[in-house]
CSV table of C-alpha atoms and ligand atoms in Angstrom, one decimal:
chain,number,residue,atom,x,y,z
A,940,MET,CA,2.0,-86.7,34.7
A,941,LEU,CA,2.6,-89.6,32.3
A,942,GLU,CA,-1.0,-90.6,31.9
A,943,VAL,CA,-2.1,-87.0,31.8
A,944,LEU,CA,0.4,-85.2,29.6
A,945,ALA,CA,1.4,-87.9,27.1
A,946,PRO,CA,-2.0,-88.2,25.4
A,947,THR,CA,-2.3,-84.4,25.3
A,948,MET,CA,1.0,-84.0,23.5
A,949,ILE,CA,0.1,-86.8,21.0
A,950,ASP,CA,-3.3,-85.1,20.3
A,951,TYR,CA,-2.2,-81.5,20.2
A,952,ALA,CA,1.6,-81.1,19.4
A,953,PRO,CA,2.9,-80.9,15.9
A,954,PRO,CA,3.6,-84.6,15.0
A,955,GLU,CA,7.4,-84.1,14.8
A,956,LEU,CA,7.5,-82.4,18.2
A,957,ALA,CA,5.4,-85.2,19.8
A,958,ALA,CA,7.6,-87.9,18.2
A,959,GLU,CA,10.7,-86.2,19.6
A,960,MET,CA,9.4,-85.4,23.1
A,961,VAL,CA,6.9,-88.1,24.2
A,962,PRO,CA,9.6,-90.8,24.3
A,963,LEU,CA,11.6,-88.6,26.7
A,964,LEU,CA,8.7,-88.6,29.1
A,965,LEU,CA,7.8,-92.2,28.7
A,966,SER,CA,11.3,-93.4,29.3
A,967,GLY,CA,11.7,-91.4,32.4
A,968,ARG,CA,14.5,-89.4,31.0
A,969,GLU,CA,12.5,-86.2,31.6
A,970,GLN,CA,9.8,-85.0,33.9
A,971,TRP,CA,7.1,-82.5,32.8
A,972,CYS,CA,4.7,-80.3,34.6
A,973,GLN,CA,1.3,-78.8,34.1
A,974,GLY,CA,1.0,-75.0,34.3
A,975,PHE,CA,-2.8,-74.4,34.5
A,976,SER,CA,-3.7,-72.9,37.9
A,977,GLU,CA,-2.9,-69.3,38.9
A,978,PRO,CA,-3.3,-67.4,42.2
A,979,GLY,CA,-6.7,-66.1,41.0
A,980,SER,CA,-7.7,-69.0,38.7
A,981,GLY,CA,-8.3,-72.5,40.0
A,982,SER,CA,-11.8,-73.8,39.7
A,983,ASP,CA,-12.6,-70.9,37.4
A,984,LEU,CA,-9.7,-71.8,35.1
A,985,ALA,CA,-11.1,-69.8,32.2
A,986,SER,CA,-10.2,-66.6,34.1
A,987,LEU,CA,-6.5,-67.2,33.8
A,988,THR,CA,-4.3,-64.1,33.0
A,989,THR,CA,-0.8,-65.3,32.2
A,990,ARG,CA,-0.4,-63.6,28.8
A,991,ALA,CA,1.3,-64.7,25.6
A,992,THR,CA,1.9,-61.8,23.1
A,993,PRO,CA,2.9,-62.5,19.5
A,994,HIS,CA,6.3,-61.2,18.4
A,995,GLY,CA,7.2,-62.2,14.8
A,996,ASP,CA,7.3,-66.1,14.8
A,997,GLN,CA,7.7,-66.1,18.5
A,998,TRP,CA,5.5,-65.4,21.6
A,999,VAL,CA,6.5,-63.6,24.8
A,1000,ILE,CA,5.0,-64.9,28.0
A,1001,ASN,CA,4.4,-62.9,31.2
A,1002,GLY,CA,2.5,-64.0,34.4
A,1003,GLN,CA,2.4,-66.4,37.2
A,1004,LYS,CA,1.3,-70.0,37.8
A,1005,VAL,CA,0.9,-71.7,41.2
A,1006,TRP,CA,0.5,-75.2,42.6
A,1007,THR,CA,2.5,-76.5,39.6
A,1008,SER,CA,3.4,-80.0,40.8
A,1009,PHE,CA,7.1,-80.9,40.6
A,1010,ALA,CA,8.0,-77.9,38.5
A,1011,GLN,CA,11.3,-77.7,40.3
A,1012,TYR,CA,12.3,-81.1,38.8
A,1013,SER,CA,10.6,-80.6,35.4
A,1014,HIS,CA,12.3,-80.2,32.0
A,1015,ARG,CA,9.1,-79.0,30.2
A,1016,CYS,CA,5.7,-77.5,31.0
A,1017,ILE,CA,2.4,-77.7,29.2
A,1018,LEU,CA,1.3,-74.1,29.9
A,1019,LEU,CA,-2.0,-72.4,29.4
A,1020,THR,CA,-1.8,-68.7,28.4
A,1021,ARG,CA,-4.2,-65.9,27.5
A,1022,THR,CA,-4.0,-64.6,23.9
A,1023,GLY,CA,-7.4,-63.1,23.6
A,1024,ASP,CA,-10.8,-62.8,25.4
A,1025,GLY,CA,-12.9,-65.5,26.9
A,1026,HIS,CA,-12.6,-69.3,26.5
A,1027,ASP,CA,-11.5,-68.8,22.8
A,1028,GLY,CA,-8.7,-66.6,24.0
A,1029,ILE,CA,-6.7,-69.4,25.7
A,1030,THR,CA,-3.6,-70.9,24.0
A,1031,ALA,CA,-1.4,-73.7,25.1
A,1032,PHE,CA,2.4,-73.9,24.7
A,1033,PHE,CA,5.0,-76.6,25.4
A,1034,ILE,CA,7.8,-74.7,27.3
A,1035,ASP,CA,11.3,-75.7,28.1
A,1036,MET,CA,11.7,-75.0,31.8
A,1037,ASP,CA,15.3,-73.7,31.4
A,1038,THR,CA,14.2,-70.9,29.2
A,1039,PRO,CA,15.5,-67.5,30.5
A,1040,GLY,CA,12.8,-65.6,32.5
A,1041,ILE,CA,11.3,-68.6,34.2
A,1042,ASP,CA,11.6,-68.5,38.0
A,1043,VAL,CA,10.5,-71.6,40.0
A,1044,ARG,CA,9.8,-71.3,43.7
A,1045,PRO,CA,8.9,-74.5,45.6
A,1046,LEU,CA,6.0,-74.4,48.1
A,1047,ARG,CA,6.1,-76.8,51.1
A,1048,THR,CA,2.8,-78.6,51.8
A,1049,MET,CA,1.5,-79.3,55.3
A,1050,HIS,CA,2.7,-83.0,54.9
A,1051,GLY,CA,6.2,-81.6,54.7
A,1052,VAL,CA,7.0,-82.1,51.0
A,1053,ASP,CA,8.0,-79.6,48.4
A,1054,GLU,CA,5.3,-81.0,46.1
A,1055,PHE,CA,4.3,-78.0,44.1
A,1056,CYS,CA,5.7,-74.5,43.1
A,1057,GLU,CA,5.0,-71.0,42.1
A,1058,VAL,CA,6.3,-70.4,38.6
A,1059,TYR,CA,6.9,-66.9,37.4
A,1060,PHE,CA,7.2,-66.0,33.7
A,1061,ASP,CA,9.1,-62.7,32.9
A,1062,ASP,CA,9.3,-62.0,29.2
A,1063,VAL,CA,9.8,-65.7,28.4
A,1064,VAL,CA,10.3,-66.2,24.7
A,1065,VAL,CA,8.8,-69.3,23.1
A,1066,ASP,CA,8.9,-70.3,19.4
A,1067,GLY,CA,5.5,-70.5,17.6
A,1068,SER,CA,6.4,-74.1,16.7
A,1069,ARG,CA,5.9,-74.9,20.4
A,1070,MET,CA,2.2,-74.0,20.3
A,1071,LEU,CA,-0.1,-76.9,21.1
A,1072,GLY,CA,-2.9,-76.8,18.5
A,1073,GLN,CA,-3.9,-73.4,17.1
A,1074,PRO,CA,-4.3,-70.1,18.9
A,1075,GLY,CA,-7.4,-70.4,21.0
A,1076,ASP,CA,-7.3,-74.2,21.3
A,1077,GLY,CA,-6.2,-74.0,24.9
A,1078,TRP,CA,-9.6,-74.4,26.5
A,1079,GLN,CA,-10.4,-77.5,24.5
A,1080,LEU,CA,-6.9,-78.9,25.3
A,1081,ALA,CA,-7.7,-78.4,29.0
A,1082,MET,CA,-11.1,-80.1,28.6
A,1083,ASP,CA,-9.5,-83.0,26.9
A,1084,LEU,CA,-6.6,-83.3,29.4
A,1085,LEU,CA,-8.6,-83.0,32.7
A,1086,PRO,CA,-10.5,-86.3,32.2
A,1087,TYR,CA,-7.1,-88.1,32.3
A,1088,GLU,CA,-6.2,-86.3,35.4
A,1089,ARG,CA,-9.6,-87.3,36.9
A,1090,SER,CA,-9.4,-91.0,36.0
A,1091,THR,CA,-6.8,-93.0,34.2
A,1092,CYS,CA,-3.9,-91.8,36.3
A,1093,PHE,CA,-5.5,-93.2,39.4
A,1094,TRP,CA,-4.8,-96.9,38.7
A,1095,GLN,CA,-1.4,-96.9,40.5
A,1096,ARG,CA,-2.7,-94.7,43.3
A,1097,ILE,CA,-5.5,-97.3,43.9
A,1098,ALA,CA,-3.0,-100.1,44.1
A,1099,TYR,CA,-1.0,-98.1,46.6
A,1100,LEU,CA,-4.2,-97.4,48.7
A,1101,TYR,CA,-4.9,-101.2,48.8
A,1102,ALA,CA,-1.4,-101.7,50.1
A,1103,ARG,CA,-1.9,-99.2,52.8
A,1104,PHE,CA,-5.3,-100.8,53.6
A,1105,ASP,CA,-3.5,-104.1,54.1
A,1106,ALA,CA,-0.9,-102.4,56.4
A,1107,LEU,CA,-3.8,-100.8,58.4
A,1108,ILE,CA,-5.4,-104.2,58.9
A,1109,ALA,CA,-2.1,-105.7,60.0
A,1110,GLU,CA,-1.6,-102.9,62.6
A,1111,VAL,CA,-5.1,-103.2,63.9
A,1112,LYS,CA,-4.6,-107.0,64.4
A,1113,ARG,CA,-1.2,-106.3,66.1
A,1114,GLN,CA,-3.1,-104.2,68.6
A,1115,GLY,CA,-5.4,-107.1,69.2
A,1116,ALA,CA,-8.5,-105.3,68.0
A,1117,ALA,CA,-11.1,-106.8,65.8
A,1118,VAL,CA,-11.3,-106.2,62.1
A,1119,ASP,CA,-14.8,-104.7,62.0
A,1120,ASN,CA,-17.3,-102.8,60.0
A,1121,ASP,CA,-15.2,-99.7,59.6
A,1122,LEU,CA,-12.6,-101.6,57.7
A,1123,GLY,CA,-15.4,-103.3,55.7
A,1124,ALA,CA,-16.6,-99.8,54.7
A,1125,VAL,CA,-13.1,-98.9,53.5
A,1126,TYR,CA,-12.8,-102.1,51.5
A,1127,LEU,CA,-16.1,-101.4,49.8
A,1128,ALA,CA,-15.1,-97.8,48.9
A,1129,LEU,CA,-11.8,-99.1,47.5
A,1130,HIS,CA,-13.4,-101.9,45.6
A,1131,THR,CA,-16.1,-99.6,44.1
A,1132,LEU,CA,-13.3,-97.2,43.0
A,1133,ARG,CA,-11.2,-100.0,41.5
A,1134,SER,CA,-14.2,-101.4,39.6
A,1135,ARG,CA,-15.1,-98.0,38.2
A,1136,SER,CA,-11.5,-97.3,37.3
A,1137,ARG,CA,-11.1,-100.7,35.6
A,1138,ALA,CA,-14.1,-99.9,33.4
A,1139,THR,CA,-12.7,-96.5,32.6
A,1140,GLN,CA,-9.3,-97.9,31.6
A,1141,HIS,CA,-11.1,-100.5,29.3
A,1142,ARG,CA,-13.2,-97.8,27.8
A,1143,LEU,CA,-10.1,-95.8,26.9
A,1144,ALA,CA,-8.3,-98.9,25.6
A,1145,ASP,CA,-11.4,-99.7,23.4
A,1146,GLY,CA,-11.0,-96.3,21.7
A,1147,GLY,CA,-13.6,-94.5,23.9
A,1148,ARG,CA,-13.4,-90.8,24.5
A,1149,LEU,CA,-13.2,-89.8,28.2
A,1150,GLY,CA,-15.3,-86.8,29.3
A,1151,PRO,CA,-17.3,-85.5,32.2
A,1152,ASP,CA,-18.1,-89.0,33.3
A,1153,THR,CA,-14.6,-89.1,34.8
A,1154,SER,CA,-15.8,-86.8,37.5
A,1155,ILE,CA,-17.4,-89.9,39.0
A,1156,ASP,CA,-13.9,-91.6,39.2
A,1157,LYS,CA,-12.5,-88.4,40.8
A,1158,VAL,CA,-15.2,-88.3,43.5
A,1159,LEU,CA,-14.8,-92.0,44.2
A,1160,LEU,CA,-11.0,-91.7,44.5
A,1161,ALA,CA,-11.2,-88.7,46.9
A,1162,SER,CA,-13.9,-90.3,49.0
A,1163,ALA,CA,-12.1,-93.7,49.3
A,1164,GLU,CA,-8.7,-92.1,50.0
A,1165,GLN,CA,-10.1,-89.9,52.7
A,1166,LEU,CA,-12.2,-92.7,54.3
A,1167,LEU,CA,-9.1,-94.9,54.4
A,1168,TYR,CA,-7.1,-92.3,56.3
A,1169,ASP,CA,-10.0,-91.1,58.5
A,1170,THR,CA,-10.5,-94.8,59.5
A,1171,THR,CA,-6.8,-95.1,60.3
A,1172,ARG,CA,-7.1,-92.0,62.5
A,1173,ASP,CA,-10.0,-93.6,64.4
A,1174,LEU,CA,-8.6,-97.1,64.7
A,1175,LEU,CA,-5.0,-96.2,65.6
A,1176,PRO,CA,-5.6,-93.6,68.3
A,1177,GLY,CA,-2.9,-90.9,68.6
A,1178,ARG,CA,-0.8,-92.2,65.7
A,1179,ILE,CA,-1.8,-89.4,63.3
A,1180,GLU,CA,-2.1,-86.7,65.9
A,1181,LEU,CA,1.0,-87.4,68.0
A,1182,ASP,CA,3.3,-89.5,65.9
A,1183,ASP,CA,5.4,-87.8,63.2
A,1184,ALA,CA,5.3,-91.0,61.1
A,1185,GLU,CA,4.3,-92.2,57.7
A,1186,TRP,CA,0.6,-92.4,58.6
A,1187,ARG,CA,0.5,-88.8,59.6
A,1188,ALA,CA,2.1,-87.5,56.4
A,1189,GLU,CA,-0.3,-89.7,54.3
A,1190,TYR,CA,-3.3,-88.6,56.3
A,1191,LEU,CA,-2.4,-84.9,55.7
A,1192,TYR,CA,-1.8,-85.6,52.0
A,1193,SER,CA,-5.2,-87.3,51.6
A,1194,ARG,CA,-6.8,-83.9,52.3
A,1195,ALA,CA,-5.5,-82.8,48.9
A,1196,ALA,CA,-7.6,-85.5,47.1
A,1197,THR,CA,-10.7,-83.3,47.2
A,1198,ILE,CA,-8.8,-80.4,45.7
A,1199,TYR,CA,-6.3,-81.5,43.0
A,1200,GLY,CA,-7.6,-82.1,39.5
A,1201,GLY,CA,-10.7,-80.0,40.3
A,1202,THR,CA,-12.3,-79.9,43.7
A,1203,ALA,CA,-15.0,-82.2,45.0
A,1204,GLU,CA,-17.6,-79.5,44.7
A,1205,ILE,CA,-16.7,-78.8,41.1
A,1206,GLN,CA,-16.9,-82.5,40.3
A,1207,ARG,CA,-20.3,-82.7,41.9
A,1208,ASN,CA,-21.4,-79.7,39.8
A,1209,ILE,CA,-20.2,-81.4,36.6
A,1210,ILE,CA,-22.0,-84.6,37.6
A,1211,ALA,CA,-25.2,-82.7,38.4
A,1212,ARG,CA,-25.3,-80.5,35.3
A,1213,ARG,CA,-23.6,-82.5,32.6
A,1214,LEU,CA,-24.5,-86.1,33.5
A,1215,LEU,CA,-27.8,-85.8,35.4
A,1216,ASP,CA,-29.0,-82.8,33.5
A,1217,LEU,CA,-30.0,-81.0,36.7
A,1218,PRO,CA,-30.5,-77.2,36.6
A,1219,LYS,CA,-28.2,-74.7,38.1
A,1220,GLU,CA,-28.6,-74.0,41.8
B,606,LIG,C1,-1.7,-81.6,45.6
B,606,LIG,C2,-2.1,-80.6,44.5
B,606,LIG,C3,-1.4,-80.6,43.3
B,606,LIG,C4,-1.8,-79.7,42.3
B,606,LIG,N1,-1.1,-79.7,41.1
B,606,LIG,C5,-1.4,-78.8,40.1
B,606,LIG,C6,-0.6,-78.8,38.9
B,606,LIG,O1,0.3,-79.6,38.7
B,606,LIG,N2,-0.9,-77.9,38.0
B,606,LIG,C7,-2.0,-77.0,38.2
B,606,LIG,O2,-2.2,-76.2,37.3
B,606,LIG,N3,-2.7,-77.0,39.3
B,606,LIG,C8,-2.4,-77.9,40.3
B,606,LIG,N4,-3.2,-77.9,41.5
B,606,LIG,C9,-4.2,-76.9,41.7
B,606,LIG,C10,-5.6,-77.4,41.6
B,606,LIG,O3,-6.0,-77.7,40.3
B,606,LIG,C11,-6.5,-76.3,42.2
B,606,LIG,O4,-6.1,-76.2,43.6
B,606,LIG,C12,-8.0,-76.6,42.1
B,606,LIG,O5,-8.4,-76.5,40.8
B,606,LIG,C13,-8.8,-75.6,43.0
B,606,LIG,O6,-8.5,-74.3,42.7
B,606,LIG,P1,-8.2,-73.3,43.8
B,606,LIG,O7,-7.1,-73.9,44.7
B,606,LIG,O8,-7.8,-72.0,43.2
B,606,LIG,O9,-9.5,-73.2,44.7
B,606,LIG,P2,-10.7,-72.2,44.4
B,606,LIG,O10,-11.1,-72.4,43.0
B,606,LIG,O11,-10.5,-70.9,44.9
B,606,LIG,O12,-11.8,-72.9,45.3
B,606,LIG,C14,-12.0,-72.6,46.7
B,606,LIG,C15,-13.2,-73.3,47.3
B,606,LIG,O13,-14.4,-72.8,46.6
B,606,LIG,C16,-15.1,-73.9,46.0
B,606,LIG,N5,-15.7,-73.5,44.7
B,606,LIG,C17,-15.1,-72.7,43.8
B,606,LIG,N6,-15.9,-72.5,42.7
B,606,LIG,C18,-17.1,-73.2,43.0
B,606,LIG,C19,-18.3,-73.4,42.4
B,606,LIG,N7,-18.6,-72.9,41.2
B,606,LIG,N8,-19.3,-74.1,43.0
B,606,LIG,C20,-19.1,-74.7,44.3
B,606,LIG,N9,-17.9,-74.5,44.9
B,606,LIG,C21,-16.9,-73.8,44.3
B,606,LIG,C22,-14.1,-75.0,45.8
B,606,LIG,O14,-14.7,-76.3,45.7
B,606,LIG,C23,-13.2,-74.8,47.0
B,606,LIG,O15,-13.7,-75.5,48.1
B,606,LIG,C24,-2.8,-78.8,42.5
B,606,LIG,C25,-3.5,-78.8,43.7
B,606,LIG,C26,-3.1,-79.7,44.7
B,606,LIG,C27,-3.9,-79.7,46.0
């Protein structure tokens, strides 16, 4: 959330609000969440229906979000709402999660963690000063935010995957098996991902603007992560299926990599249409 929400706040919040809030996130004093997806709006985000209605200097929000990661621990939320028709009718707000009318219900994932939540908004009043950008800027905000979610935030995840790769090699050796081509393929996938991610981080640091090209980072992350845990399943027979251990939870969580931040199919569509200029199917 740090790498994803902090740049968005700096770009879109009124400067005084960003100056007050971003240090709270960066210092770890607060946790924030991202309220985009809804029961009927995931890949087709522009169809979202959580409505914000103007009321004097304030707005009144009604609707439901889902899959909102760590909403139960969050102090604030960057929320997309509908204020008009179509892409131009989406408006973003920065909401305090303790505002009356917000009901957060955690959802348990198949790897046994309450990672994300349903979040209900029932006549939630937010001040107009909490709008991010102008009315109708929400779609552009989402388009600017998603590249961070599909690239720069992966750096630490990649370091973690390397650590798990080392742990896998150690376990395979303990069993007396040879470190073979399967592990070589995982190393190549991880290294390709890390090289790509390094280039993306440098591009951002050099003032570059991240866009649809980050869909490549996302595809590489999801493929490498799933290959690592698929290989673990193959090389440590029974561990994932029969043991209720760390590897099992991680294997199950790796399935989410082709869903969060936009599914693998959506990333491939973006690469095909926007980077390779291929026609629609
Ligand atoms: C671990 C995790 C954390 C998440 N955290 C958050 C969060 O903090 N905040 C938030 O807002 N959301 C969050 N999400 C939700 C995530 O963004 C959505 O799950 C994702 O965008 C997909 O939407 P959906 O689940 O509605 O699936 P759908 O959009 O219904 O897709 C279902 C299937 O249809 C395919 N599909 C859909 N449209 C097309 C198309 N045009 N072409 C080809 N195939 C297509 C998809 O690829 C997928 O396989 C999280 C999800 C996960 C798994």
